[in-house]
Amino acid sequence: MNLWHVSEDSFDPKTLTPKKLHSQETVYTIGNGYFGTRGTFEESYPKATPATLLFGVFDDIPIAKEELANAPDWLLIKLFVNGERFRLDKGHILAYHRTLDMYNGILSRSVLWESPGGVRLKITSERFASLADEHVGAIRYSVTAEEPATTTGNDSQEDLAIVLRATFNTAVGNYDIMHWETVDQGQDNTLLWLHTETRHSAVQLAQTMTFTTQVPGFDTEIVDSDIAPSIRLYGTLAPGTTLTTEKIVVMYTSRDSEKPLQTAIQYHQALINGSGQTTQPQAYNTSLAQTTAQDIHSTASRAYDVLLAKHKEAWQDYWKVSDIIIEGDDKAQLAIRYNLYQLRISASSHDSRYSIAAKGLTGFGYRGHVFHDTEIFMLPYFTYVHPSIARNLLLYRYHLLPAARAKARRNGYEGAQYPWESTLNGEETTPESMIHPESGELIAILNGRIELHINSSIAYAVYQYWYVTGDDEFMQQYGAEILLSIAEFWGSRAENHPEHGDYEINDVIGPDEWHEHVNNNAFTNYMARWTIQTALDTLDWLHTTAPNKASALTQQLDLTPKRLDHWRDVVARLRISQDKRTGVFEQFDGFFQLKPLDQSKYAGRTISYQGILGVEGVQEHQIVKQADVLMLLTLLDQKFDLQTKRANWDYYYPITDHDYGSSLTPALHTILACELGLTDTGYNLFMKGALVDLENLRGNTPEGIHGACCGAVWQAAIFGFAGLRLTEDSYTTAPSWPGDWTRLAFTFFHDGKQISIDLRK
């Protein structure tokens, strides 16, 4: 078993369901943070859902406002042998193997296939989305004639007529919605280009392609088409010989360049003429026609090798700081690497105009919208391991401050109120309603209006980034303004109730989204209080370290003594209900009075309790979708003693739907379980999170990976099993060893210094 390889060794069209097909397409996604391409087959397959999603490229849709627009498919390579088309649902599959090599970021496949007419071929392919050069995707595709197609009377073997057609396919959409229209297409000698534009947002996309082989005797033809422009290679292949081709694709959008088509063509020419050296692209007027076709085929092959080598080197550099070594548990080792692989292919290394969507760049689920999943679940990984990426993810929120302030004003509040779902401009993109995926009922989506804790999630992420990295410049120039603006919102959102002698935050949805219109959600209120106090402390720090910036923000945000005194009053008197005898926090007002749910009645269920009880019915019961109070105890770990943590665990853990509630819950609960000495429970939860996509445990992997769960898995390993905690000037570990684990090793950064931890049982 190779602990860097996700593999499958069989493919049976007779038993393959669309759900399994689409799940594996998600699992075998390749990407580099600029684009992600699902693991569909080069030759296509019935009911496949091919998708290439580009970082931050959206188009308008009804109800959900906008979504990442599925770009023209660059993968297609159609193979014909003696007039018969190769496809996995035709002929006979004699052998099959597909592997995602996570260490090198390469998806490869080998198929031994017999055509309906009896021709036997071996088809191999490898593809990658270059991590070293984010605009480049490449495929090496080989065909070997395993046996003769026919024999003559003297048993001489006849050559096979081979046609390969590499295509850009514009006939792909997000489900049934088509987003791209062809502007133009054309060629420069053997370089093919396609220029498209989104229908509503007017984002332009330029895709260029070369498709070459060094095998002599194969001719090239370019086929014009507004829908599927292609490069066609055709010739004959003798039995026992192999045809190897290279398809290199370059993609640029108008978000990258004012003239994306010209830029893409220049860049591709430099790739080919310079054998992969692209630091100084040649001018556009340098035509490929200056070289012979054979020279182009030869240099394209060398360019592929150079691109592949640089791509491998980039991935290996990533793993030097990102890898987590687990010895004694191969399944956990492979699974955690898969989650770390997915985190990298979903995040841009440099672009702060967009963030990481809930499904990354791997599928259509959640339309590419950004939730607090990024800040609470994914961002800690980047903060500790790739702080420059974490900084960009937070700058995304900084850029959206104007829209957050506008939302607060519209709702009658001060400061900045961030949307529950967002894309590029920071406006609320949560749909107003949806069809419940389990019950089929039409339900209102209230999250965009009353799920407010995302504001504290962003504040928490800002502070954690600063605490871990020591990036004072970020806090002075950006972070403090975010914190103070959110504190201003909470100060205005809290309602003073003199008759109770406290402040309340009413009519919200907490992290447990099954209970709506609740008052004084413990997580929401506690985190709001924490945010205001942290903002006050940060302002004091700013007056000391950057007095000019402090004065500017004080004036800009109207931070008068009266306002700051009000904040302090809210901190002192904001209602947070906790049973003084048991130490258990009440999740929200009246939660303790809800009906208990006899979960034993639903043994063997395959859907969530909301799907069983309905949207209204579930709200009448003490059943929790995901960590709510327990998430509070995990995030603000240092503020609660072990007795309080245990009391709340004993109350809330049994009434949480760990299997079908939320994919966020299992891995994050692991941290608290390890603190409480419940290592076996923590391990079971950890594996539910680590395998959620590899084994499609929740049945929705076809919609894309569970990005937040990927981040929670990292946290579970590092904060849970390793027990990593930062102190003012150092760190501590407190390992919890599940099962057969004998070693846990990882790397992180603290105050700009790289630290390597190697724990042995």
GROMACS .gro file of N, CA and C in nm, residues 168-241:
model
  222
  168PHE      N    1  -1.153   2.132  -2.684
  168PHE     CA    2  -1.217   2.216  -2.584
  168PHE      C    3  -1.368   2.201  -2.602
  169ASN      N    4  -1.436   2.164  -2.497
  169ASN     CA    5  -1.580   2.142  -2.508
  169ASN      C    6  -1.656   2.250  -2.432
  170THR      N    7  -1.730   2.334  -2.503
  170THR     CA    8  -1.807   2.440  -2.438
  170THR      C    9  -1.944   2.393  -2.392
  171ALA      N   10  -1.982   2.272  -2.430
  171ALA     CA   11  -2.116   2.222  -2.397
  171ALA      C   12  -2.120   2.158  -2.259
  172VAL      N   13  -2.069   2.231  -2.161
  172VAL     CA   14  -2.075   2.186  -2.022
  172VAL      C   15  -2.132   2.301  -1.939
  173GLY      N   16  -2.204   2.266  -1.834
  173GLY     CA   17  -2.263   2.369  -1.750
  173GLY      C   18  -2.260   2.329  -1.604
  174ASN      N   19  -2.320   2.412  -1.521
  174ASN     CA   20  -2.342   2.378  -1.381
  174ASN      C   21  -2.481   2.316  -1.373
  175TYR      N   22  -2.485   2.185  -1.360
  175TYR     CA   23  -2.612   2.115  -1.377
  175TYR      C   24  -2.667   2.151  -1.516
  176ASP      N   25  -2.781   2.219  -1.522
  176ASP     CA   26  -2.839   2.250  -1.653
  176ASP      C   27  -2.820   2.395  -1.694
  177ILE      N   28  -2.739   2.469  -1.622
  177ILE     CA   29  -2.719   2.611  -1.653
  177ILE      C   30  -2.588   2.628  -1.728
  178MET      N   31  -2.594   2.690  -1.845
  178MET     CA   32  -2.477   2.716  -1.927
  178MET      C   33  -2.431   2.859  -1.902
  179HIS      N   34  -2.302   2.876  -1.877
  179HIS     CA   35  -2.252   3.008  -1.838
  179HIS      C   36  -2.164   3.076  -1.943
  180TRP      N   37  -2.112   3.000  -2.040
  180TRP     CA   38  -2.012   3.058  -2.130
  180TRP      C   39  -2.064   3.064  -2.273
  181GLU      N   40  -2.030   3.172  -2.341
  181GLU     CA   41  -2.056   3.187  -2.484
  181GLU      C   42  -1.923   3.206  -2.557
  182THR      N   43  -1.913   3.149  -2.675
  182THR     CA   44  -1.790   3.163  -2.752
  182THR      C   45  -1.784   3.302  -2.814
  183VAL      N   46  -1.672   3.369  -2.792
  183VAL     CA   47  -1.645   3.498  -2.856
  183VAL      C   48  -1.579   3.474  -2.991
  184ASP      N   49  -1.478   3.387  -2.990
  184ASP     CA   50  -1.406   3.355  -3.113
  184ASP      C   51  -1.318   3.235  -3.087
  185GLN      N   52  -1.270   3.174  -3.193
  185GLN     CA   53  -1.173   3.067  -3.181
  185GLN      C   54  -1.087   3.069  -3.306
  186GLY      N   55  -0.966   3.017  -3.293
  186GLY     CA   56  -0.876   3.022  -3.407
  186GLY      C   57  -0.748   2.945  -3.380
  187GLN      N   58  -0.646   2.970  -3.461
  187GLN     CA   59  -0.523   2.894  -3.452
  187GLN      C   60  -0.405   2.980  -3.493
  188ASP      N   61  -0.288   2.942  -3.444
  188ASP     CA   62  -0.160   2.997  -3.489
  188ASP      C   63  -0.072   2.877  -3.517
  189ASN      N   64  -0.071   2.835  -3.642
  189ASN     CA   65  -0.004   2.712  -3.683
  189ASN      C   66  -0.063   2.595  -3.604
  190THR      N   67   0.013   2.530  -3.516
  190THR     CA   68  -0.041   2.415  -3.443
  190THR      C   69  -0.095   2.453  -3.305
  191LEU      N   70  -0.101   2.581  -3.274
  191LEU     CA   71  -0.159   2.625  -3.147
  191LEU      C   72  -0.304   2.664  -3.171
  192LEU      N   73  -0.393   2.601  -3.096
  192LEU     CA   74  -0.537   2.627  -3.106
  192LEU      C   75  -0.579   2.715  -2.989
  193TRP      N   76  -0.668   2.811  -3.015
  193TRP     CA   77  -0.718   2.894  -2.904
  193TRP      C   78  -0.870   2.908  -2.909
  194LEU      N   79  -0.926   2.923  -2.788
  194LEU     CA   80  -1.069   2.943  -2.771
  194LEU      C   81  -1.090   3.061  -2.677
  195HIS      N   82  -1.174   3.155  -2.719
  195HIS     CA   83  -1.201   3.276  -2.640
  195HIS      C   84  -1.350   3.276  -2.606
  196THR      N   85  -1.381   3.267  -2.478
  196THR     CA   86  -1.520   3.264  -2.433
  196THR      C   87  -1.544   3.374  -2.330
  197GLU      N   88  -1.674   3.393  -2.298
  197GLU     CA   89  -1.711   3.497  -2.202
  197GLU      C   90  -1.834   3.452  -2.125
  198THR      N   91  -1.837   3.479  -1.994
  198THR     CA   92  -1.957   3.444  -1.916
  198THR      C   93  -2.075   3.530  -1.962
  199ARG      N   94  -2.194   3.472  -1.955
  199ARG     CA   95  -2.312   3.535  -2.014
  199ARG      C   96  -2.354   3.662  -1.942
  200HIS      N   97  -2.334   3.670  -1.811
  200HIS     CA   98  -2.385   3.784  -1.734
  200HIS      C   99  -2.274   3.868  -1.672
  201SER      N  100  -2.175   3.803  -1.613
  201SER     CA  101  -2.069   3.878  -1.545
  201SER      C  102  -1.960   3.927  -1.639
  202ALA      N  103  -1.963   3.881  -1.764
  202ALA     CA  104  -1.871   3.928  -1.870
  202ALA      C  105  -1.724   3.904  -1.836
  203VAL      N  106  -1.696   3.792  -1.769
  203VAL     CA  107  -1.557   3.752  -1.749
  203VAL      C  108  -1.511   3.680  -1.875
  204GLN      N  109  -1.400   3.722  -1.928
  204GLN     CA  110  -1.345   3.659  -2.048
  204GLN      C  111  -1.246   3.549  -2.008
  205LEU      N  112  -1.246   3.443  -2.083
  205LEU     CA  113  -1.155   3.332  -2.062
  205LEU      C  114  -1.088   3.297  -2.193
  206ALA      N  115  -0.955   3.290  -2.191
  206ALA     CA  116  -0.878   3.244  -2.306
  206ALA      C  117  -0.814   3.111  -2.272
  207GLN      N  118  -0.837   3.011  -2.357
  207GLN     CA  119  -0.775   2.881  -2.342
  207GLN      C  120  -0.699   2.848  -2.470
  208THR      N  121  -0.572   2.812  -2.454
  208THR     CA  122  -0.491   2.773  -2.569
  208THR      C  123  -0.447   2.628  -2.552
  209MET      N  124  -0.424   2.562  -2.665
  209MET     CA  125  -0.392   2.420  -2.660
  209MET      C  126  -0.292   2.384  -2.769
  210THR      N  127  -0.196   2.300  -2.732
  210THR     CA  128  -0.118   2.226  -2.830
  210THR      C  129  -0.138   2.078  -2.802
  211PHE      N  130  -0.138   1.998  -2.907
  211PHE     CA  131  -0.157   1.853  -2.895
  211PHE      C  132  -0.062   1.789  -2.994
  212THR      N  133   0.043   1.724  -2.943
  212THR     CA  134   0.155   1.684  -3.027
  212THR      C  135   0.201   1.543  -2.994
  213THR      N  136   0.278   1.487  -3.088
  213THR     CA  137   0.344   1.359  -3.067
  213THR      C  138   0.477   1.361  -3.140
  214GLN      N  139   0.575   1.289  -3.086
  214GLN     CA  140   0.704   1.275  -3.155
  214GLN      C  141   0.708   1.151  -3.243
  215VAL      N  142   0.604   1.069  -3.240
  215VAL     CA  143   0.600   0.948  -3.323
  215VAL      C  144   0.586   0.989  -3.469
  216PRO      N  145   0.675   0.944  -3.557
  216PRO     CA  146   0.666   0.984  -3.698
  216PRO      C  147   0.545   0.919  -3.767
  217GLY      N  148   0.500   0.983  -3.871
  217GLY     CA  149   0.393   0.927  -3.952
  217GLY      C  150   0.254   0.971  -3.910
  218PHE      N  151   0.243   1.056  -3.809
  218PHE     CA  152   0.112   1.107  -3.769
  218PHE      C  153   0.095   1.251  -3.814
  219ASP      N  154  -0.016   1.276  -3.879
  219ASP     CA  155  -0.047   1.409  -3.930
  219ASP      C  156  -0.134   1.485  -3.833
  220THR      N  157  -0.133   1.617  -3.847
  220THR     CA  158  -0.210   1.706  -3.760
  220THR      C  159  -0.310   1.785  -3.841
  221GLU      N  160  -0.430   1.796  -3.788
  221GLU     CA  161  -0.534   1.876  -3.850
  221GLU      C  162  -0.608   1.953  -3.741
  222ILE      N  163  -0.629   2.083  -3.762
  222ILE     CA  164  -0.706   2.163  -3.668
  222ILE      C  165  -0.848   2.176  -3.719
  223VAL      N  166  -0.944   2.146  -3.632
  223VAL     CA  167  -1.086   2.146  -3.668
  223VAL      C  168  -1.153   2.265  -3.602
  224ASP      N  169  -1.199   2.359  -3.682
  224ASP     CA  170  -1.267   2.478  -3.629
  224ASP      C  171  -1.407   2.442  -3.580
  225SER      N  172  -1.444   2.505  -3.469
  225SER     CA  173  -1.579   2.488  -3.416
  225SER      C  174  -1.600   2.587  -3.303
  226ASP      N  175  -1.715   2.653  -3.301
  226ASP     CA  176  -1.745   2.742  -3.189
  226ASP      C  177  -1.779   2.665  -3.063
  227ILE      N  178  -1.816   2.539  -3.076
  227ILE     CA  179  -1.857   2.457  -2.962
  227ILE      C  180  -1.747   2.363  -2.916
  228ALA      N  181  -1.676   2.303  -3.010
  228ALA     CA  182  -1.574   2.204  -2.974
  228ALA      C  183  -1.455   2.210  -3.070
  229PRO      N  184  -1.379   2.319  -3.068
  229PRO     CA  185  -1.259   2.324  -3.154
  229PRO      C  186  -1.161   2.216  -3.112
  230SER      N  187  -1.095   2.155  -3.211
  230SER     CA  188  -1.015   2.035  -3.182
  230SER      C  189  -0.885   2.036  -3.262
  231ILE      N  190  -0.789   1.960  -3.211
  231ILE     CA  191  -0.670   1.923  -3.286
  231ILE      C  192  -0.675   1.773  -3.307
  232ARG      N  193  -0.663   1.732  -3.433
  232ARG     CA  194  -0.678   1.591  -3.470
  232ARG      C  195  -0.543   1.534  -3.513
  233LEU      N  196  -0.502   1.427  -3.446
  233LEU     CA  197  -0.383   1.352  -3.488
  233LEU      C  198  -0.429   1.221  -3.550
  234TYR      N  199  -0.374   1.185  -3.666
  234TYR     CA  200  -0.416   1.060  -3.728
  234TYR      C  201  -0.300   0.995  -3.802
  235GLY      N  202  -0.300   0.862  -3.800
  235GLY     CA  203  -0.195   0.784  -3.865
  235GLY      C  204  -0.218   0.638  -3.835
  236THR      N  205  -0.114   0.558  -3.852
  236THR     CA  206  -0.126   0.414  -3.826
  236THR      C  207  -0.027   0.373  -3.720
  237LEU      N  208  -0.065   0.268  -3.647
  237LEU     CA  209   0.016   0.220  -3.535
  237LEU      C  210   0.039   0.071  -3.553
  238ALA      N  211   0.165   0.032  -3.557
  238ALA     CA  212   0.199  -0.109  -3.575
  238ALA      C  213   0.180  -0.184  -3.444
  239PRO      N  214   0.140  -0.310  -3.451
  239PRO     CA  215   0.126  -0.390  -3.329
  239PRO      C  216   0.255  -0.392  -3.248
  240GLY      N  217   0.239  -0.378  -3.116
  240GLY     CA  218   0.354  -0.378  -3.028
  240GLY      C  219   0.419  -0.242  -3.009
  241THR      N  220   0.368  -0.140  -3.077
  241THR     CA  221   0.427  -0.007  -3.066
  241THR      C  222   0.331   0.086  -2.990
   0.00000   0.00000   0.00000
